[in-house]
């Protein structure tokens, strides 16, 4: 347990831990009715990251949780496998959160595509394609004219 706490509160994973605390506080406020889940949708456009189709808060919360879990989950075995005085351990600890963010982004994209069904009023990948091509958005059962 001490290793997990050290990994979660040590640099550079501390940045992801702080982001996780902010996300948890936001969802507690949303559960209490003091914040709205779609409160940041007008301010942030996640299409470039491929995370559109769900509210911004959902996408960024998923990204944060996955990146933090991957970073801490990989830091624990790393701490056990690297020698205490070696130079490889600190270098790998610096690279670990960045790699966790890259993997978490890919996993979040997959989850967001599946969660899009729960948020039908959010523009998803089909609407984005129609905007690019200028053509109509065809849904299942529709026929092209």
Coordinates of C-alpha atoms in Angstrom, one line a residue:
X1 CA 0.0 0.0 0.0
X2 CA 2.9 2.3 0.8
X3 CA 4.3 1.8 -2.7
X4 CA 0.9 2.8 -4.3
X5 CA 0.7 5.9 -2.2
X6 CA 4.3 6.8 -3.1
X7 CA 3.6 6.3 -6.8
X8 CA 0.4 8.3 -6.7
X9 CA 1.9 11.3 -4.8
X10 CA 5.3 11.3 -6.4
X11 CA 6.4 13.5 -9.2
X12 CA 5.4 13.5 -12.1
X13 CA 2.3 11.3 -11.4
X14 CA 1.3 13.9 -8.9
X15 CA 0.0 16.0 -11.8
X16 CA -2.4 13.2 -12.9
X17 CA -3.4 12.7 -9.2
X18 CA -4.3 16.4 -8.9
X19 CA -6.4 16.2 -12.1
X20 CA -8.1 13.1 -10.7
X21 CA -9.0 15.0 -7.5
X22 CA -10.5 17.8 -9.6
X23 CA -12.5 15.3 -11.7
X24 CA -13.8 13.6 -8.5
X25 CA -14.7 17.0 -7.0
X26 CA -16.6 18.0 -10.1
X27 CA -18.6 14.8 -10.2
X28 CA -19.4 15.2 -6.5
X29 CA -20.7 18.7 -7.3
X30 CA -22.7 17.3 -10.2
X31 CA -24.2 14.6 -8.0
X32 CA -25.2 17.3 -5.5
X33 CA -26.8 19.3 -8.3
X34 CA -24.4 22.2 -8.0
X35 CA -22.7 21.6 -11.4
X36 CA -24.1 20.7 -14.8
X37 CA -22.5 17.8 -16.7
X38 CA -22.5 19.8 -20.0
X39 CA -21.2 23.0 -18.4
X40 CA -17.9 23.0 -20.5
X41 CA -19.3 21.8 -23.8
X42 CA -19.4 25.3 -25.3
X43 CA -15.8 26.1 -24.2
X44 CA -13.9 23.0 -25.3
X45 CA -14.0 21.2 -28.7
X46 CA -12.6 17.7 -28.5
X47 CA -13.1 16.8 -32.1
X48 CA -9.4 17.1 -32.9
X49 CA -8.6 14.5 -30.3
X50 CA -11.4 12.2 -31.5
X51 CA -13.2 12.4 -28.2
X52 CA -16.5 14.0 -29.4
X53 CA -19.9 12.4 -29.0
X54 CA -20.1 12.7 -25.2
X55 CA -20.0 15.8 -22.9
X56 CA -16.5 17.2 -22.4
X57 CA -16.6 16.4 -18.7
X58 CA -17.3 12.7 -19.4
X59 CA -14.4 12.5 -22.0
X60 CA -11.9 14.3 -19.8
X61 CA -12.9 12.4 -16.7
X62 CA -12.4 9.1 -18.5
X63 CA -9.1 10.2 -19.9
X64 CA -7.9 11.3 -16.4
X65 CA -9.0 8.1 -14.7
X66 CA -7.4 5.9 -17.3
X67 CA -4.2 7.8 -17.4
X68 CA -3.9 7.9 -13.6
X69 CA -4.6 4.2 -13.3
X70 CA -2.1 3.3 -16.0
X71 CA 0.5 5.6 -14.5
X72 CA 0.2 4.3 -11.0
X73 CA -0.4 0.8 -12.1
X74 CA 2.9 0.8 -14.0
X75 CA 4.8 2.7 -11.4
X76 CA 4.3 0.1 -8.7
X77 CA 6.0 -2.8 -10.6
X78 CA 8.6 -0.3 -11.9
X79 CA 9.5 0.6 -8.3
X80 CA 9.9 -3.1 -7.4
X81 CA 11.9 -4.0 -10.4
X82 CA 14.4 -1.1 -10.7
X83 CA 17.3 -0.8 -8.2
X84 CA 17.2 2.1 -5.8
X85 CA 20.4 3.8 -6.9
X86 CA 20.1 3.2 -10.6
X87 CA 19.6 5.9 -13.2
X88 CA 17.0 4.0 -15.2
X89 CA 14.3 4.2 -12.5
X90 CA 13.9 8.1 -12.4
X91 CA 14.1 8.3 -16.1
X92 CA 11.4 5.7 -16.6
X93 CA 9.3 7.5 -13.9
X94 CA 9.4 10.7 -16.0
X95 CA 8.3 8.9 -19.2
X96 CA 5.6 6.8 -17.5
X97 CA 2.8 9.5 -17.2
X98 CA 3.3 10.6 -20.8
X99 CA 3.1 7.1 -22.1
X100 CA 0.1 6.5 -19.8
X101 CA -1.6 9.6 -21.4
X102 CA -1.0 8.3 -24.9
X103 CA -2.4 4.9 -24.1
X104 CA -5.3 6.4 -22.1
X105 CA -6.2 8.7 -25.1
X106 CA -6.6 5.7 -27.3
X107 CA -8.6 3.8 -24.8
X108 CA -10.8 6.8 -24.1
X109 CA -11.5 7.2 -27.9
X110 CA -12.8 3.6 -27.9
X111 CA -14.9 4.1 -24.8
X112 CA -16.3 7.4 -26.0
X113 CA -17.5 5.8 -29.3
X114 CA -19.4 3.2 -27.3
X115 CA -20.8 5.8 -24.8
X116 CA -22.1 8.0 -27.6
X117 CA -25.3 6.0 -27.6
X118 CA -26.1 7.3 -24.1
X119 CA -25.8 11.0 -25.3
X120 CA -27.8 11.1 -28.6
X121 CA -27.9 14.9 -28.7
X122 CA -24.1 15.2 -28.9
X123 CA -22.7 15.5 -32.4
X124 CA -20.7 12.3 -33.1
X125 CA -18.4 11.0 -35.8
X126 CA -21.2 10.7 -38.4
X127 CA -22.2 14.3 -38.0
X128 CA -18.5 15.3 -38.3
X129 CA -18.2 13.4 -41.5
X130 CA -21.2 15.1 -43.0
X131 CA -19.9 18.5 -42.2
X132 CA -16.6 17.7 -44.0
X133 CA -18.2 16.3 -47.1
X134 CA -21.2 18.5 -47.1
X135 CA -23.5 15.5 -47.6
X136 CA -26.5 14.4 -45.6
X137 CA -26.1 12.3 -42.5
X138 CA -27.5 8.9 -43.1
X139 CA -28.7 6.8 -40.3
X140 CA -29.4 3.1 -40.2
X141 CA -32.3 2.3 -42.5
X142 CA -32.0 5.5 -44.5
X143 CA -31.4 5.2 -48.2
X144 CA -29.1 7.4 -50.3
X145 CA -30.9 9.5 -52.9

